[in-house]
Amino acid sequence: MTDVVTEGGCLCGAIRYHVHGQPTHSMICHCRTCRKAAGSPVVAWLTFPLDRFSFVRGVPAEFRSSPPVVRTFCPACGTPLTYIHVESPAEIDVTTCTLDDPVAFPPTHHSWVSHDPGWLRFNDGLLAHSTTSEYS
Ligand SMILES: [Zn+2]
Ligand SMILES: [Zn+2]
């Protein structure tokens, strides 16, 4: 089933993408950079091999949220779309909630919950790592 195509895009429809197959990771990031970049308490992310992702309509805008990280977003409506880290150039993270069907790949854990504002509460039973799943 690795050739199943899943479609997604931004709020206004200017940017559309396809991903092929299953993500290698599905998580909810609580880090303060994602929070600020999205204007949202958390951002859910899917990780795919870069060669399984393609933009099929429009050209996203991009910016570096830190020296090793390039994030893209729709230049018309601002929807955050992707994240690539220079140390993992063969992988791309895609915002889960820009999928046409955000239920397709449910998250397995939370990361960076140590960055949460005090009022944020989750009670979904998923693992919650204080930083990344790699280090905590
Ligand atoms: Zn848009
Ligand atoms: Zn983050």
JSON list of C-alpha atoms and ligand atoms in Angstrom, two decimals:
[
{"chain": "A", "resi": 1, "resn": "MET", "atom": "CA", "xyz": [0.00, 0.00, 0.00]},
{"chain": "A", "resi": 2, "resn": "THR", "atom": "CA", "xyz": [3.03, 2.27, -0.18]},
{"chain": "A", "resi": 3, "resn": "ASP", "atom": "CA", "xyz": [1.75, 3.83, -3.38]},
{"chain": "A", "resi": 4, "resn": "VAL", "atom": "CA", "xyz": [-1.46, 5.16, -1.88]},
{"chain": "A", "resi": 5, "resn": "VAL", "atom": "CA", "xyz": [-1.57, 8.90, -2.57]},
{"chain": "A", "resi": 6, "resn": "THR", "atom": "CA", "xyz": [-2.79, 11.22, 0.16]},
{"chain": "A", "resi": 7, "resn": "GLU", "atom": "CA", "xyz": [-3.64, 14.80, -0.79]},
{"chain": "A", "resi": 8, "resn": "GLY", "atom": "CA", "xyz": [-3.49, 18.03, 1.12]},
{"chain": "A", "resi": 9, "resn": "GLY", "atom": "CA", "xyz": [-3.10, 21.77, 0.81]},
{"chain": "A", "resi": 10, "resn": "CYS", "atom": "CA", "xyz": [-3.47, 25.18, 2.39]},
{"chain": "A", "resi": 11, "resn": "LEU", "atom": "CA", "xyz": [-6.64, 26.91, 3.51]},
{"chain": "A", "resi": 12, "resn": "CYS", "atom": "CA", "xyz": [-7.13, 29.00, 0.35]},
{"chain": "A", "resi": 13, "resn": "GLY", "atom": "CA", "xyz": [-6.28, 26.21, -2.10]},
{"chain": "A", "resi": 14, "resn": "ALA", "atom": "CA", "xyz": [-3.37, 28.01, -3.81]},
{"chain": "A", "resi": 15, "resn": "ILE", "atom": "CA", "xyz": [-0.94, 25.33, -2.64]},
{"chain": "A", "resi": 16, "resn": "ARG", "atom": "CA", "xyz": [-1.66, 21.60, -3.05]},
{"chain": "A", "resi": 17, "resn": "TYR", "atom": "CA", "xyz": [0.57, 18.61, -2.35]},
{"chain": "A", "resi": 18, "resn": "HIS", "atom": "CA", "xyz": [0.63, 14.83, -2.59]},
{"chain": "A", "resi": 19, "resn": "VAL", "atom": "CA", "xyz": [2.33, 12.33, -0.30]},
{"chain": "A", "resi": 20, "resn": "HIS", "atom": "CA", "xyz": [2.83, 8.67, -1.16]},
{"chain": "A", "resi": 21, "resn": "GLY", "atom": "CA", "xyz": [2.49, 5.88, 1.39]},
{"chain": "A", "resi": 22, "resn": "GLN", "atom": "CA", "xyz": [2.67, 5.99, 5.17]},
{"chain": "A", "resi": 23, "resn": "PRO", "atom": "CA", "xyz": [4.49, 8.55, 7.31]},
{"chain": "A", "resi": 24, "resn": "THR", "atom": "CA", "xyz": [7.49, 7.37, 9.33]},
{"chain": "A", "resi": 25, "resn": "HIS", "atom": "CA", "xyz": [6.37, 9.49, 12.31]},
{"chain": "A", "resi": 26, "resn": "SER", "atom": "CA", "xyz": [3.17, 11.22, 13.40]},
{"chain": "A", "resi": 27, "resn": "MET", "atom": "CA", "xyz": [3.39, 13.52, 16.41]},
{"chain": "A", "resi": 28, "resn": "ILE", "atom": "CA", "xyz": [2.15, 16.70, 18.05]},
{"chain": "A", "resi": 29, "resn": "CYS", "atom": "CA", "xyz": [4.83, 19.32, 18.65]},
{"chain": "A", "resi": 30, "resn": "HIS", "atom": "CA", "xyz": [4.52, 21.69, 21.61]},
{"chain": "A", "resi": 31, "resn": "CYS", "atom": "CA", "xyz": [7.78, 23.56, 20.99]},
{"chain": "A", "resi": 32, "resn": "ARG", "atom": "CA", "xyz": [7.71, 27.33, 21.24]},
{"chain": "A", "resi": 33, "resn": "THR", "atom": "CA", "xyz": [8.97, 27.76, 17.66]},
{"chain": "A", "resi": 34, "resn": "CYS", "atom": "CA", "xyz": [6.09, 25.76, 16.17]},
{"chain": "A", "resi": 35, "resn": "ARG", "atom": "CA", "xyz": [3.70, 27.57, 18.47]},
{"chain": "A", "resi": 36, "resn": "LYS", "atom": "CA", "xyz": [4.85, 30.97, 17.25]},
{"chain": "A", "resi": 37, "resn": "ALA", "atom": "CA", "xyz": [5.15, 29.94, 13.60]},
{"chain": "A", "resi": 38, "resn": "ALA", "atom": "CA", "xyz": [1.55, 28.71, 13.57]},
{"chain": "A", "resi": 39, "resn": "GLY", "atom": "CA", "xyz": [0.02, 31.05, 16.16]},
{"chain": "A", "resi": 40, "resn": "SER", "atom": "CA", "xyz": [-1.34, 27.90, 17.76]},
{"chain": "A", "resi": 41, "resn": "PRO", "atom": "CA", "xyz": [-0.66, 26.07, 21.06]},
{"chain": "A", "resi": 42, "resn": "VAL", "atom": "CA", "xyz": [0.56, 22.94, 19.26]},
{"chain": "A", "resi": 43, "resn": "VAL", "atom": "CA", "xyz": [1.25, 21.77, 15.70]},
{"chain": "A", "resi": 44, "resn": "ALA", "atom": "CA", "xyz": [0.71, 18.17, 14.56]},
{"chain": "A", "resi": 45, "resn": "TRP", "atom": "CA", "xyz": [3.38, 16.91, 12.14]},
{"chain": "A", "resi": 46, "resn": "LEU", "atom": "CA", "xyz": [3.84, 13.92, 9.84]},
{"chain": "A", "resi": 47, "resn": "THR", "atom": "CA", "xyz": [7.29, 12.85, 8.67]},
{"chain": "A", "resi": 48, "resn": "PHE", "atom": "CA", "xyz": [7.76, 11.42, 5.17]},
{"chain": "A", "resi": 49, "resn": "PRO", "atom": "CA", "xyz": [10.80, 10.54, 3.07]},
{"chain": "A", "resi": 50, "resn": "LEU", "atom": "CA", "xyz": [11.36, 13.66, 0.97]},
{"chain": "A", "resi": 51, "resn": "ASP", "atom": "CA", "xyz": [11.05, 11.72, -2.29]},
{"chain": "A", "resi": 52, "resn": "ARG", "atom": "CA", "xyz": [7.49, 10.73, -1.31]},
{"chain": "A", "resi": 53, "resn": "PHE", "atom": "CA", "xyz": [6.29, 14.34, -1.05]},
{"chain": "A", "resi": 54, "resn": "SER", "atom": "CA", "xyz": [5.58, 16.78, -3.86]},
{"chain": "A", "resi": 55, "resn": "PHE", "atom": "CA", "xyz": [3.89, 20.12, -4.30]},
{"chain": "A", "resi": 56, "resn": "VAL", "atom": "CA", "xyz": [1.43, 19.74, -7.18]},
{"chain": "A", "resi": 57, "resn": "ARG", "atom": "CA", "xyz": [-0.05, 23.26, -7.32]},
{"chain": "A", "resi": 58, "resn": "GLY", "atom": "CA", "xyz": [1.42, 26.64, -6.46]},
{"chain": "A", "resi": 59, "resn": "VAL", "atom": "CA", "xyz": [4.79, 27.64, -5.05]},
{"chain": "A", "resi": 60, "resn": "PRO", "atom": "CA", "xyz": [5.06, 27.98, -1.26]},
{"chain": "A", "resi": 61, "resn": "ALA", "atom": "CA", "xyz": [6.97, 30.75, 0.44]},
{"chain": "A", "resi": 62, "resn": "GLU", "atom": "CA", "xyz": [9.77, 29.72, 2.78]},
{"chain": "A", "resi": 63, "resn": "PHE", "atom": "CA", "xyz": [11.74, 31.09, 5.68]},
{"chain": "A", "resi": 64, "resn": "ARG", "atom": "CA", "xyz": [14.34, 29.88, 8.16]},
{"chain": "A", "resi": 65, "resn": "SER", "atom": "CA", "xyz": [12.90, 29.69, 11.68]},
{"chain": "A", "resi": 66, "resn": "SER", "atom": "CA", "xyz": [16.46, 28.91, 12.86]},
{"chain": "A", "resi": 67, "resn": "PRO", "atom": "CA", "xyz": [19.68, 28.49, 10.87]},
{"chain": "A", "resi": 68, "resn": "PRO", "atom": "CA", "xyz": [19.19, 24.74, 10.20]},
{"chain": "A", "resi": 69, "resn": "VAL", "atom": "CA", "xyz": [15.40, 24.78, 9.65]},
{"chain": "A", "resi": 70, "resn": "VAL", "atom": "CA", "xyz": [13.41, 25.81, 6.56]},
{"chain": "A", "resi": 71, "resn": "ARG", "atom": "CA", "xyz": [9.65, 26.12, 6.96]},
{"chain": "A", "resi": 72, "resn": "THR", "atom": "CA", "xyz": [7.21, 26.70, 4.10]},
{"chain": "A", "resi": 73, "resn": "PHE", "atom": "CA", "xyz": [3.80, 28.32, 4.11]},
{"chain": "A", "resi": 74, "resn": "CYS", "atom": "CA", "xyz": [1.20, 29.52, 1.62]},
{"chain": "A", "resi": 75, "resn": "PRO", "atom": "CA", "xyz": [2.13, 33.05, 0.47]},
{"chain": "A", "resi": 76, "resn": "ALA", "atom": "CA", "xyz": [-1.57, 33.87, -0.05]},
{"chain": "A", "resi": 77, "resn": "CYS", "atom": "CA", "xyz": [-3.23, 32.58, 3.14]},
{"chain": "A", "resi": 78, "resn": "GLY", "atom": "CA", "xyz": [-0.29, 31.86, 5.46]},
{"chain": "A", "resi": 79, "resn": "THR", "atom": "CA", "xyz": [-1.06, 28.21, 6.25]},
{"chain": "A", "resi": 80, "resn": "PRO", "atom": "CA", "xyz": [2.09, 26.49, 7.62]},
{"chain": "A", "resi": 81, "resn": "LEU", "atom": "CA", "xyz": [2.92, 23.54, 5.36]},
{"chain": "A", "resi": 82, "resn": "THR", "atom": "CA", "xyz": [6.33, 21.89, 5.76]},
{"chain": "A", "resi": 83, "resn": "TYR", "atom": "CA", "xyz": [9.54, 21.75, 7.79]},
{"chain": "A", "resi": 84, "resn": "ILE", "atom": "CA", "xyz": [12.97, 20.50, 6.71]},
{"chain": "A", "resi": 85, "resn": "HIS", "atom": "CA", "xyz": [16.00, 20.29, 9.03]},
{"chain": "A", "resi": 86, "resn": "VAL", "atom": "CA", "xyz": [19.44, 20.50, 7.44]},
{"chain": "A", "resi": 87, "resn": "GLU", "atom": "CA", "xyz": [20.57, 17.47, 9.46]},
{"chain": "A", "resi": 88, "resn": "SER", "atom": "CA", "xyz": [17.73, 15.35, 7.97]},
{"chain": "A", "resi": 89, "resn": "PRO", "atom": "CA", "xyz": [17.68, 16.53, 4.34]},
{"chain": "A", "resi": 90, "resn": "ALA", "atom": "CA", "xyz": [16.05, 13.31, 3.11]},
{"chain": "A", "resi": 91, "resn": "GLU", "atom": "CA", "xyz": [12.96, 13.83, 5.30]},
{"chain": "A", "resi": 92, "resn": "ILE", "atom": "CA", "xyz": [10.16, 16.36, 5.25]},
{"chain": "A", "resi": 93, "resn": "ASP", "atom": "CA", "xyz": [7.63, 17.12, 7.97]},
{"chain": "A", "resi": 94, "resn": "VAL", "atom": "CA", "xyz": [4.15, 18.07, 6.80]},
{"chain": "A", "resi": 95, "resn": "THR", "atom": "CA", "xyz": [1.48, 19.71, 8.97]},
{"chain": "A", "resi": 96, "resn": "THR", "atom": "CA", "xyz": [-1.03, 16.93, 9.70]},
{"chain": "A", "resi": 97, "resn": "CYS", "atom": "CA", "xyz": [-4.02, 19.25, 9.64]},
{"chain": "A", "resi": 98, "resn": "THR", "atom": "CA", "xyz": [-3.35, 20.39, 6.06]},
{"chain": "A", "resi": 99, "resn": "LEU", "atom": "CA", "xyz": [-4.25, 16.89, 4.86]},
{"chain": "A", "resi": 100, "resn": "ASP", "atom": "CA", "xyz": [-7.68, 16.80, 3.24]},
{"chain": "A", "resi": 101, "resn": "ASP", "atom": "CA", "xyz": [-8.34, 13.96, 5.71]},
{"chain": "A", "resi": 102, "resn": "PRO", "atom": "CA", "xyz": [-6.51, 14.82, 8.96]},
{"chain": "A", "resi": 103, "resn": "VAL", "atom": "CA", "xyz": [-7.67, 11.53, 10.47]},
{"chain": "A", "resi": 104, "resn": "ALA", "atom": "CA", "xyz": [-5.58, 9.52, 8.01]},
{"chain": "A", "resi": 105, "resn": "PHE", "atom": "CA", "xyz": [-2.43, 9.25, 10.16]},
{"chain": "A", "resi": 106, "resn": "PRO", "atom": "CA", "xyz": [-3.20, 9.76, 13.87]},
{"chain": "A", "resi": 107, "resn": "PRO", "atom": "CA", "xyz": [-0.37, 10.99, 16.12]},
{"chain": "A", "resi": 108, "resn": "THR", "atom": "CA", "xyz": [1.44, 8.56, 18.43]},
{"chain": "A", "resi": 109, "resn": "HIS", "atom": "CA", "xyz": [3.01, 11.00, 20.89]},
{"chain": "A", "resi": 110, "resn": "HIS", "atom": "CA", "xyz": [3.59, 14.57, 22.01]},
{"chain": "A", "resi": 111, "resn": "SER", "atom": "CA", "xyz": [7.00, 16.28, 21.97]},
{"chain": "A", "resi": 112, "resn": "TRP", "atom": "CA", "xyz": [8.34, 19.36, 23.76]},
{"chain": "A", "resi": 113, "resn": "VAL", "atom": "CA", "xyz": [5.55, 19.51, 26.33]},
{"chain": "A", "resi": 114, "resn": "SER", "atom": "CA", "xyz": [8.06, 21.28, 28.61]},
{"chain": "A", "resi": 115, "resn": "HIS", "atom": "CA", "xyz": [7.43, 24.38, 26.46]},
{"chain": "A", "resi": 116, "resn": "ASP", "atom": "CA", "xyz": [3.68, 24.44, 27.11]},
{"chain": "A", "resi": 117, "resn": "PRO", "atom": "CA", "xyz": [1.97, 27.54, 28.43]},
{"chain": "A", "resi": 118, "resn": "GLY", "atom": "CA", "xyz": [0.53, 26.66, 31.83]},
{"chain": "A", "resi": 119, "resn": "TRP", "atom": "CA", "xyz": [-3.08, 26.57, 30.67]},
{"chain": "A", "resi": 120, "resn": "LEU", "atom": "CA", "xyz": [-2.63, 23.85, 28.04]},
{"chain": "A", "resi": 121, "resn": "ARG", "atom": "CA", "xyz": [-4.10, 20.46, 28.99]},
{"chain": "A", "resi": 122, "resn": "PHE", "atom": "CA", "xyz": [-4.21, 17.25, 27.00]},
{"chain": "A", "resi": 123, "resn": "ASN", "atom": "CA", "xyz": [-5.81, 14.05, 28.25]},
{"chain": "A", "resi": 124, "resn": "ASP", "atom": "CA", "xyz": [-5.54, 11.84, 25.20]},
{"chain": "A", "resi": 125, "resn": "GLY", "atom": "CA", "xyz": [-3.46, 9.03, 26.73]},
{"chain": "A", "resi": 126, "resn": "LEU", "atom": "CA", "xyz": [-0.57, 9.47, 24.28]},
{"chain": "A", "resi": 127, "resn": "LEU", "atom": "CA", "xyz": [3.07, 9.49, 25.39]},
{"chain": "A", "resi": 128, "resn": "ALA", "atom": "CA", "xyz": [4.24, 13.00, 26.23]},
{"chain": "A", "resi": 129, "resn": "HIS", "atom": "CA", "xyz": [7.98, 13.73, 25.94]},
{"chain": "A", "resi": 130, "resn": "SER", "atom": "CA", "xyz": [9.40, 16.75, 27.69]},
{"chain": "A", "resi": 131, "resn": "THR", "atom": "CA", "xyz": [11.66, 17.47, 24.69]},
{"chain": "A", "resi": 132, "resn": "THR", "atom": "CA", "xyz": [11.96, 15.21, 21.62]},
{"chain": "A", "resi": 133, "resn": "SER", "atom": "CA", "xyz": [11.12, 11.52, 21.49]},
{"chain": "A", "resi": 134, "resn": "GLU", "atom": "CA", "xyz": [14.78, 10.87, 20.67]},
{"chain": "A", "resi": 135, "resn": "TYR", "atom": "CA", "xyz": [16.09, 12.29, 23.93]},
{"chain": "A", "resi": 136, "resn": "SER", "atom": "CA", "xyz": [13.43, 11.82, 26.57]},
{"chain": "B", "resi": 1, "resn": "ZN", "atom": "ZN", "xyz": [-3.27, 29.31, 0.74]},
{"chain": "B", "resi": 2, "resn": "ZN", "atom": "ZN", "xyz": [8.07, 22.17, 17.08]}
]
